[in-house]
Amino acid sequence: MKIATYNVNGVNGRLPVLLRWLEETQPDVVCLQELKAPQEKFPEQAIKDAGYNAIWHGQKSWNGVAILARNLEIKELKVGLGGDDEDLQSRYIEAMVNGVVIGCLYLPNGNPAPGPKFDYKLKWFERFTAHAAKLLTHNLPVVLAGDYNVIPTELDAYKPERWVEDALFRPETRLAFKNLLAQGWTDAIRKLYPNETIYTFWDYFRNAYGRNAGLRIDHFLLSPQLNARLKSAGVDREVRGWEKTSDHGPVWIEIDEA
């Protein structure tokens, strides 16, 4: 079972890129972030024509998350994170697909930091961590995939010294990610590639992709039930080089069937 996560950075504007990638790689399940489309503007028919069922949580101009599944039923479990009635941002959706709970998230960026946006990031992280802990109590296989907007370690950034004051790399952010992992989650990429330089995001500026001046901010966290089932993982880096593409590359894992 191949599961992918992709910050598409505008699902309608990047639809040709998304459809080409789906056709070429055919993942079984896809978590999308940054749809930048209201609920009624999600390109459901184009996705369906590509062979995928979909559920999504849209928002005009910003945010938005979706889960796609190829020839598999999607049973929606949760839309929105909960824990804050005033938070209307579309950043989390959860479903059961093929016996696996899939949580798709788009964690707040948090810049400029310090400030209200950084405070919101940390509070959202707290709510997410509480929900993740609850998921572990159900003793089900769970994948939490998406754009975490977290650079976990210096290995995950080109010239990490330049990111010291950034919300993605501040000590509070990295500690929150570390505390989340400490619940019992496994960072799939780092399990398979503990010491390799792997990036999932390359800025549009200063030829970042050409220079491989990237960040690893898109992550797969696996519950203990999936640890032994993890077979492989990688980044479809070349997609970042396509025309009119997102600044993220798709990331994927393969797990053995139960």
C-alpha atoms as a PDB file:
ATOM      1  CA  MET A   1       0.000   0.000   0.000  1.00  0.00           C
ATOM      2  CA  LYS A   2       1.575   3.246  -1.164  1.00  0.00           C
ATOM      3  CA  ILE A   3       0.606   6.405   0.731  1.00  0.00           C
ATOM      4  CA  ALA A   4       1.735   9.857  -0.383  1.00  0.00           C
ATOM      5  CA  THR A   5       1.533  13.389   0.964  1.00  0.00           C
ATOM      6  CA  TYR A   6       1.767  16.474  -1.214  1.00  0.00           C
ATOM      7  CA  ASN A   7       1.409  20.167  -0.458  1.00  0.00           C
ATOM      8  CA  VAL A   8      -0.027  21.023  -3.855  1.00  0.00           C
ATOM      9  CA  ASN A   9      -0.012  24.814  -3.256  1.00  0.00           C
ATOM     10  CA  GLY A  10      -3.311  25.443  -5.066  1.00  0.00           C
ATOM     11  CA  VAL A  11      -5.213  22.381  -6.281  1.00  0.00           C
ATOM     12  CA  ASN A  12      -6.872  24.090  -9.252  1.00  0.00           C
ATOM     13  CA  GLY A  13      -3.878  26.108 -10.425  1.00  0.00           C
ATOM     14  CA  ARG A  14      -1.606  23.041 -10.171  1.00  0.00           C
ATOM     15  CA  LEU A  15      -4.180  20.492 -11.377  1.00  0.00           C
ATOM     16  CA  PRO A  16      -2.193  19.469 -14.514  1.00  0.00           C
ATOM     17  CA  VAL A  17       0.846  18.780 -12.312  1.00  0.00           C
ATOM     18  CA  LEU A  18      -1.233  16.818  -9.774  1.00  0.00           C
ATOM     19  CA  LEU A  19      -2.942  14.709 -12.444  1.00  0.00           C
ATOM     20  CA  ARG A  20       0.346  13.969 -14.223  1.00  0.00           C
ATOM     21  CA  TRP A  21       1.961  12.899 -10.958  1.00  0.00           C
ATOM     22  CA  LEU A  22      -1.029  10.690 -10.040  1.00  0.00           C
ATOM     23  CA  GLU A  23      -0.913   9.002 -13.437  1.00  0.00           C
ATOM     24  CA  GLU A  24       2.840   8.428 -13.341  1.00  0.00           C
ATOM     25  CA  THR A  25       3.130   7.166  -9.752  1.00  0.00           C
ATOM     26  CA  GLN A  26      -0.364   5.818  -8.898  1.00  0.00           C
ATOM     27  CA  PRO A  27      -0.219   5.977  -5.101  1.00  0.00           C
ATOM     28  CA  ASP A  28      -3.071   4.168  -3.338  1.00  0.00           C
ATOM     29  CA  VAL A  29      -3.749   7.004  -0.897  1.00  0.00           C
ATOM     30  CA  VAL A  30      -2.836  10.684  -1.186  1.00  0.00           C
ATOM     31  CA  CYS A  31      -2.973  13.427   1.441  1.00  0.00           C
ATOM     32  CA  LEU A  32      -3.108  16.905  -0.109  1.00  0.00           C
ATOM     33  CA  GLN A  33      -2.514  20.215   1.640  1.00  0.00           C
ATOM     34  CA  GLU A  34      -2.948  23.878   0.729  1.00  0.00           C
ATOM     35  CA  LEU A  35      -5.862  23.320  -1.628  1.00  0.00           C
ATOM     36  CA  LYS A  36      -6.552  27.079  -1.619  1.00  0.00           C
ATOM     37  CA  ALA A  37     -10.084  26.345  -2.805  1.00  0.00           C
ATOM     38  CA  PRO A  38     -13.512  26.621  -1.151  1.00  0.00           C
ATOM     39  CA  GLN A  39     -15.440  23.389  -0.620  1.00  0.00           C
ATOM     40  CA  GLU A  40     -17.495  23.756  -3.827  1.00  0.00           C
ATOM     41  CA  LYS A  41     -14.450  24.489  -6.028  1.00  0.00           C
ATOM     42  CA  PHE A  42     -12.555  21.263  -5.366  1.00  0.00           C
ATOM     43  CA  PRO A  43     -11.950  19.530  -8.750  1.00  0.00           C
ATOM     44  CA  GLU A  44     -13.820  16.372  -7.763  1.00  0.00           C
ATOM     45  CA  GLN A  45     -14.664  15.239 -11.299  1.00  0.00           C
ATOM     46  CA  ALA A  46     -11.093  15.560 -12.582  1.00  0.00           C
ATOM     47  CA  ILE A  47      -9.844  13.593  -9.570  1.00  0.00           C
ATOM     48  CA  LYS A  48     -12.545  10.967 -10.113  1.00  0.00           C
ATOM     49  CA  ASP A  49     -11.638  10.695 -13.803  1.00  0.00           C
ATOM     50  CA  ALA A  50      -8.054  10.004 -12.684  1.00  0.00           C
ATOM     51  CA  GLY A  51      -9.355   6.998 -10.721  1.00  0.00           C
ATOM     52  CA  TYR A  52      -9.543   8.469  -7.231  1.00  0.00           C
ATOM     53  CA  ASN A  53     -12.278   8.883  -4.642  1.00  0.00           C
ATOM     54  CA  ALA A  54     -11.856  11.992  -2.509  1.00  0.00           C
ATOM     55  CA  ILE A  55     -12.941  13.740   0.650  1.00  0.00           C
ATOM     56  CA  TRP A  56     -11.850  17.295   1.365  1.00  0.00           C
ATOM     57  CA  HIS A  57     -12.089  20.231   3.750  1.00  0.00           C
ATOM     58  CA  GLY A  58     -11.801  23.400   1.690  1.00  0.00           C
ATOM     59  CA  GLN A  59     -11.314  27.070   2.473  1.00  0.00           C
ATOM     60  CA  LYS A  60     -11.386  30.079   0.180  1.00  0.00           C
ATOM     61  CA  SER A  61      -7.900  31.331  -0.822  1.00  0.00           C
ATOM     62  CA  TRP A  62      -6.046  29.570   2.002  1.00  0.00           C
ATOM     63  CA  ASN A  63      -5.319  26.208   3.615  1.00  0.00           C
ATOM     64  CA  GLY A  64      -7.509  23.209   2.758  1.00  0.00           C
ATOM     65  CA  VAL A  65      -6.777  19.470   3.029  1.00  0.00           C
ATOM     66  CA  ALA A  66      -7.955  16.379   1.164  1.00  0.00           C
ATOM     67  CA  ILE A  67      -7.579  12.605   1.146  1.00  0.00           C
ATOM     68  CA  LEU A  68      -7.684  10.684  -2.147  1.00  0.00           C
ATOM     69  CA  ALA A  69      -7.880   6.913  -2.557  1.00  0.00           C
ATOM     70  CA  ARG A  70      -7.454   4.833  -5.721  1.00  0.00           C
ATOM     71  CA  ASN A  71     -10.054   2.074  -6.004  1.00  0.00           C
ATOM     72  CA  LEU A  72     -10.523   2.134  -2.245  1.00  0.00           C
ATOM     73  CA  GLU A  73     -13.376   3.282  -0.037  1.00  0.00           C
ATOM     74  CA  ILE A  74     -12.754   6.351   2.121  1.00  0.00           C
ATOM     75  CA  LYS A  75     -14.650   6.376   5.410  1.00  0.00           C
ATOM     76  CA  GLU A  76     -14.520   9.915   6.783  1.00  0.00           C
ATOM     77  CA  LEU A  77     -13.782   9.993  10.519  1.00  0.00           C
ATOM     78  CA  LYS A  78     -13.092  13.622  11.347  1.00  0.00           C
ATOM     79  CA  VAL A  79     -13.120  17.038   9.676  1.00  0.00           C
ATOM     80  CA  GLY A  80     -11.283  19.771  11.554  1.00  0.00           C
ATOM     81  CA  LEU A  81      -9.141  19.286  14.630  1.00  0.00           C
ATOM     82  CA  GLY A  82     -11.527  20.375  17.368  1.00  0.00           C
ATOM     83  CA  GLY A  83     -10.579  21.832  20.721  1.00  0.00           C
ATOM     84  CA  ASP A  84     -11.097  25.451  19.662  1.00  0.00           C
ATOM     85  CA  ASP A  85     -14.527  26.576  18.463  1.00  0.00           C
ATOM     86  CA  GLU A  86     -13.087  29.846  17.148  1.00  0.00           C
ATOM     87  CA  ASP A  87     -10.560  28.165  14.845  1.00  0.00           C
ATOM     88  CA  LEU A  88     -12.144  28.101  11.386  1.00  0.00           C
ATOM     89  CA  GLN A  89      -9.022  27.266   9.393  1.00  0.00           C
ATOM     90  CA  SER A  90      -9.198  24.085   7.287  1.00  0.00           C
ATOM     91  CA  ARG A  91      -6.129  22.186   8.395  1.00  0.00           C
ATOM     92  CA  TYR A  92      -7.089  18.616   9.326  1.00  0.00           C
ATOM     93  CA  ILE A  93      -9.095  15.724   7.902  1.00  0.00           C
ATOM     94  CA  GLU A  94      -9.100  12.071   8.936  1.00  0.00           C
ATOM     95  CA  ALA A  95     -10.399   8.879   7.347  1.00  0.00           C
ATOM     96  CA  MET A  96     -10.219   5.103   7.445  1.00  0.00           C
ATOM     97  CA  VAL A  97      -8.821   3.661   4.221  1.00  0.00           C
ATOM     98  CA  ASN A  98      -8.077  -0.034   3.757  1.00  0.00           C
ATOM     99  CA  GLY A  99      -7.928  -0.642   7.515  1.00  0.00           C
ATOM    100  CA  VAL A 100      -5.557   2.265   8.213  1.00  0.00           C
ATOM    101  CA  VAL A 101      -6.492   5.539   9.905  1.00  0.00           C
ATOM    102  CA  ILE A 102      -5.125   8.373   7.752  1.00  0.00           C
ATOM    103  CA  GLY A 103      -4.760  11.815   9.314  1.00  0.00           C
ATOM    104  CA  CYS A 104      -3.946  14.576   6.805  1.00  0.00           C
ATOM    105  CA  LEU A 105      -2.686  17.825   8.302  1.00  0.00           C
ATOM    106  CA  TYR A 106      -1.430  21.240   7.344  1.00  0.00           C
ATOM    107  CA  LEU A 107       0.202  22.677  10.446  1.00  0.00           C
ATOM    108  CA  PRO A 108       0.372  26.498  10.651  1.00  0.00           C
ATOM    109  CA  ASN A 109       3.526  28.191   9.370  1.00  0.00           C
ATOM    110  CA  GLY A 110       3.755  30.525  12.369  1.00  0.00           C
ATOM    111  CA  ASN A 111       5.801  33.361  10.890  1.00  0.00           C
ATOM    112  CA  PRO A 112       6.606  36.017  11.866  1.00  0.00           C
ATOM    113  CA  ALA A 113       7.845  34.673  15.187  1.00  0.00           C
ATOM    114  CA  PRO A 114       7.407  35.639  17.909  1.00  0.00           C
ATOM    115  CA  GLY A 115       3.892  36.996  17.445  1.00  0.00           C
ATOM    116  CA  PRO A 116       0.211  35.994  17.192  1.00  0.00           C
ATOM    117  CA  LYS A 117       0.793  33.649  14.239  1.00  0.00           C
ATOM    118  CA  PHE A 118       3.488  31.784  16.136  1.00  0.00           C
ATOM    119  CA  ASP A 119       1.221  31.568  19.193  1.00  0.00           C
ATOM    120  CA  TYR A 120      -1.495  30.079  16.968  1.00  0.00           C
ATOM    121  CA  LYS A 121       0.991  27.546  15.565  1.00  0.00           C
ATOM    122  CA  LEU A 122       1.978  26.339  19.035  1.00  0.00           C
ATOM    123  CA  LYS A 123      -1.621  26.167  20.250  1.00  0.00           C
ATOM    124  CA  TRP A 124      -2.654  24.210  17.147  1.00  0.00           C
ATOM    125  CA  PHE A 125       0.303  21.904  17.743  1.00  0.00           C
ATOM    126  CA  GLU A 126      -0.887  21.314  21.325  1.00  0.00           C
ATOM    127  CA  ARG A 127      -4.365  20.390  20.123  1.00  0.00           C
ATOM    128  CA  PHE A 128      -2.937  18.120  17.458  1.00  0.00           C
ATOM    129  CA  THR A 129      -0.652  16.409  19.964  1.00  0.00           C
ATOM    130  CA  ALA A 130      -3.620  15.765  22.275  1.00  0.00           C
ATOM    131  CA  HIS A 131      -5.583  14.259  19.387  1.00  0.00           C
ATOM    132  CA  ALA A 132      -2.602  12.124  18.345  1.00  0.00           C
ATOM    133  CA  ALA A 133      -2.363  10.729  21.878  1.00  0.00           C
ATOM    134  CA  LYS A 134      -6.055   9.812  21.729  1.00  0.00           C
ATOM    135  CA  LEU A 135      -5.543   8.027  18.398  1.00  0.00           C
ATOM    136  CA  LEU A 136      -2.854   5.818  19.936  1.00  0.00           C
ATOM    137  CA  THR A 137      -5.277   4.543  22.580  1.00  0.00           C
ATOM    138  CA  HIS A 138      -7.457   2.890  19.906  1.00  0.00           C
ATOM    139  CA  ASN A 139      -4.736   0.378  19.038  1.00  0.00           C
ATOM    140  CA  LEU A 140      -5.249   0.869  15.306  1.00  0.00           C
ATOM    141  CA  PRO A 141      -2.680   1.415  12.530  1.00  0.00           C
ATOM    142  CA  VAL A 142      -2.431   5.194  12.054  1.00  0.00           C
ATOM    143  CA  VAL A 143      -0.562   7.407   9.601  1.00  0.00           C
ATOM    144  CA  LEU A 144      -0.322  11.144  10.317  1.00  0.00           C
ATOM    145  CA  ALA A 145       0.880  12.714   7.083  1.00  0.00           C
ATOM    146  CA  GLY A 146       1.237  16.228   5.809  1.00  0.00           C
ATOM    147  CA  ASP A 147       3.034  19.529   5.811  1.00  0.00           C
ATOM    148  CA  TYR A 148       4.064  19.961   9.439  1.00  0.00           C
ATOM    149  CA  ASN A 149       5.958  23.206   8.836  1.00  0.00           C
ATOM    150  CA  VAL A 150       8.608  21.798  11.183  1.00  0.00           C
ATOM    151  CA  ILE A 151      12.325  21.422  10.480  1.00  0.00           C
ATOM    152  CA  PRO A 152      13.062  18.742  13.112  1.00  0.00           C
ATOM    153  CA  THR A 153      16.892  18.859  13.131  1.00  0.00           C
ATOM    154  CA  GLU A 154      19.836  20.615  11.503  1.00  0.00           C
ATOM    155  CA  LEU A 155      20.091  17.707   9.059  1.00  0.00           C
ATOM    156  CA  ASP A 156      16.693  18.766   7.675  1.00  0.00           C
ATOM    157  CA  ALA A 157      17.742  22.215   6.435  1.00  0.00           C
ATOM    158  CA  TYR A 158      20.224  23.564   3.941  1.00  0.00           C
ATOM    159  CA  LYS A 159      22.360  25.988   5.996  1.00  0.00           C
ATOM    160  CA  PRO A 160      20.339  25.557   9.216  1.00  0.00           C
ATOM    161  CA  GLU A 161      22.011  28.609  10.781  1.00  0.00           C
ATOM    162  CA  ARG A 162      19.863  30.763   8.490  1.00  0.00           C
ATOM    163  CA  TRP A 163      16.668  29.345  10.004  1.00  0.00           C
ATOM    164  CA  VAL A 164      17.373  29.862  13.690  1.00  0.00           C
ATOM    165  CA  GLU A 165      14.779  32.629  14.132  1.00  0.00           C
ATOM    166  CA  ASP A 166      12.203  31.103  11.781  1.00  0.00           C
ATOM    167  CA  ALA A 167       8.970  29.651  13.190  1.00  0.00           C
ATOM    168  CA  LEU A 168       9.711  26.328  11.467  1.00  0.00           C
ATOM    169  CA  PHE A 169      12.993  25.866  13.327  1.00  0.00           C
ATOM    170  CA  ARG A 170      12.568  27.728  16.602  1.00  0.00           C
ATOM    171  CA  PRO A 171      13.268  25.650  19.747  1.00  0.00           C
ATOM    172  CA  GLU A 172       9.589  25.693  20.755  1.00  0.00           C
ATOM    173  CA  THR A 173       8.567  24.186  17.411  1.00  0.00           C
ATOM    174  CA  ARG A 174      11.210  21.482  17.448  1.00  0.00           C
ATOM    175  CA  LEU A 175      10.374  20.625  21.058  1.00  0.00           C
ATOM    176  CA  ALA A 176       6.688  20.276  20.167  1.00  0.00           C
ATOM    177  CA  PHE A 177       7.598  17.859  17.369  1.00  0.00           C
ATOM    178  CA  LYS A 178       9.921  15.932  19.686  1.00  0.00           C
ATOM    179  CA  ASN A 179       7.170  15.646  22.303  1.00  0.00           C
ATOM    180  CA  LEU A 180       4.769  14.366  19.654  1.00  0.00           C
ATOM    181  CA  LEU A 181       7.236  11.669  18.587  1.00  0.00           C
ATOM    182  CA  ALA A 182       7.766  10.720  22.231  1.00  0.00           C
ATOM    183  CA  GLN A 183       4.169   9.490  22.394  1.00  0.00           C
ATOM    184  CA  GLY A 184       5.305   6.513  20.312  1.00  0.00           C
ATOM    185  CA  TRP A 185       5.198   7.781  16.727  1.00  0.00           C
ATOM    186  CA  THR A 186       7.887   6.919  14.171  1.00  0.00           C
ATOM    187  CA  ASP A 187       9.230   9.442  11.644  1.00  0.00           C
ATOM    188  CA  ALA A 188       9.128   7.121   8.608  1.00  0.00           C
ATOM    189  CA  ILE A 189      11.769   8.913   6.527  1.00  0.00           C
ATOM    190  CA  ARG A 190      14.249   9.041   9.402  1.00  0.00           C
ATOM    191  CA  LYS A 191      13.647   5.409  10.313  1.00  0.00           C
ATOM    192  CA  LEU A 192      14.774   4.329   6.838  1.00  0.00           C
ATOM    193  CA  TYR A 193      17.295   7.118   6.199  1.00  0.00           C
ATOM    194  CA  PRO A 194      18.647   8.182   9.598  1.00  0.00           C
ATOM    195  CA  ASN A 195      21.623  10.186   8.346  1.00  0.00           C
ATOM    196  CA  GLU A 196      20.806  11.210   4.774  1.00  0.00           C
ATOM    197  CA  THR A 197      20.111  14.718   3.526  1.00  0.00           C
ATOM    198  CA  ILE A 198      16.518  14.571   2.289  1.00  0.00           C
ATOM    199  CA  TYR A 199      14.417  17.623   1.434  1.00  0.00           C
ATOM    200  CA  THR A 200      10.723  17.960   0.581  1.00  0.00           C
ATOM    201  CA  PHE A 201      10.496  21.732  -0.014  1.00  0.00           C
ATOM    202  CA  TRP A 202      12.506  24.116  -2.168  1.00  0.00           C
ATOM    203  CA  ASP A 203      11.672  27.828  -2.235  1.00  0.00           C
ATOM    204  CA  TYR A 204      10.821  29.534  -5.525  1.00  0.00           C
ATOM    205  CA  PHE A 205      13.586  32.105  -4.944  1.00  0.00           C
ATOM    206  CA  ARG A 206      17.360  32.087  -5.532  1.00  0.00           C
ATOM    207  CA  ASN A 207      17.262  28.875  -7.621  1.00  0.00           C
ATOM    208  CA  ALA A 208      16.732  26.865  -4.439  1.00  0.00           C
ATOM    209  CA  TYR A 209      15.685  23.727  -6.302  1.00  0.00           C
ATOM    210  CA  GLY A 210      18.602  23.902  -8.717  1.00  0.00           C
ATOM    211  CA  ARG A 211      21.033  24.288  -5.810  1.00  0.00           C
ATOM    212  CA  ASN A 212      19.194  21.696  -3.690  1.00  0.00           C
ATOM    213  CA  ALA A 213      18.845  24.333  -0.979  1.00  0.00           C
ATOM    214  CA  GLY A 214      15.825  22.734   0.631  1.00  0.00           C
ATOM    215  CA  LEU A 215      14.028  21.799   3.816  1.00  0.00           C
ATOM    216  CA  ARG A 216      12.408  18.614   5.108  1.00  0.00           C
ATOM    217  CA  ILE A 217       9.051  19.791   6.461  1.00  0.00           C
ATOM    218  CA  ASP A 218       6.599  17.196   5.078  1.00  0.00           C
ATOM    219  CA  HIS A 219       6.482  14.177   7.364  1.00  0.00           C
ATOM    220  CA  PHE A 220       4.925  10.746   7.882  1.00  0.00           C
ATOM    221  CA  LEU A 221       4.396   9.696  11.486  1.00  0.00           C
ATOM    222  CA  LEU A 222       3.473   6.043  11.993  1.00  0.00           C
ATOM    223  CA  SER A 223       1.800   4.408  14.982  1.00  0.00           C
ATOM    224  CA  PRO A 224       3.580   1.377  16.532  1.00  0.00           C
ATOM    225  CA  GLN A 225       1.275  -1.007  14.621  1.00  0.00           C
ATOM    226  CA  LEU A 226       2.854   0.143  11.331  1.00  0.00           C
ATOM    227  CA  ASN A 227       6.494   0.173  12.372  1.00  0.00           C
ATOM    228  CA  ALA A 228       7.294  -3.334  11.172  1.00  0.00           C
ATOM    229  CA  ARG A 229       5.123  -2.898   8.060  1.00  0.00           C
ATOM    230  CA  LEU A 230       7.132   0.046   6.677  1.00  0.00           C
ATOM    231  CA  LYS A 231       8.892  -1.134   3.501  1.00  0.00           C
ATOM    232  CA  SER A 232      10.177   1.957   1.719  1.00  0.00           C
ATOM    233  CA  ALA A 233       9.888   5.732   1.517  1.00  0.00           C
ATOM    234  CA  GLY A 234      11.047   8.555  -0.689  1.00  0.00           C
ATOM    235  CA  VAL A 235      10.488  11.950  -2.269  1.00  0.00           C
ATOM    236  CA  ASP A 236       9.390  12.425  -5.880  1.00  0.00           C
ATOM    237  CA  ARG A 237      11.902  15.225  -6.150  1.00  0.00           C
ATOM    238  CA  GLU A 238      11.674  15.619  -9.920  1.00  0.00           C
ATOM    239  CA  VAL A 239       8.063  16.872  -9.653  1.00  0.00           C
ATOM    240  CA  ARG A 240       9.442  20.051  -8.070  1.00  0.00           C
ATOM    241  CA  GLY A 241      11.236  20.680 -11.364  1.00  0.00           C
ATOM    242  CA  TRP A 242       8.101  20.495 -13.511  1.00  0.00           C
ATOM    243  CA  GLU A 243       6.560  23.604 -15.040  1.00  0.00           C
ATOM    244  CA  LYS A 244       4.071  25.572 -12.882  1.00  0.00           C
ATOM    245  CA  THR A 245       4.652  23.188  -9.986  1.00  0.00           C
ATOM    246  CA  SER A 246       4.333  23.464  -6.203  1.00  0.00           C
ATOM    247  CA  ASP A 247       7.329  24.454  -4.070  1.00  0.00           C
ATOM    248  CA  HIS A 248       6.966  21.065  -2.339  1.00  0.00           C
ATOM    249  CA  GLY A 249       7.728  17.641  -3.745  1.00  0.00           C
ATOM    250  CA  PRO A 250       5.431  14.670  -3.096  1.00  0.00           C
ATOM    251  CA  VAL A 251       6.612  12.369  -0.309  1.00  0.00           C
ATOM    252  CA  TRP A 252       5.577   8.709  -0.072  1.00  0.00           C
ATOM    253  CA  ILE A 253       5.853   5.529   1.952  1.00  0.00           C
ATOM    254  CA  GLU A 254       5.024   1.919   1.201  1.00  0.00           C
ATOM    255  CA  ILE A 255       3.653  -0.370   3.889  1.00  0.00           C
ATOM    256  CA  ASP A 256       2.975  -4.090   3.770  1.00  0.00           C
ATOM    257  CA  GLU A 257      -0.654  -5.152   3.841  1.00  0.00           C
ATOM    258  CA  ALA A 258      -1.749  -6.443   7.237  1.00  0.00           C
END
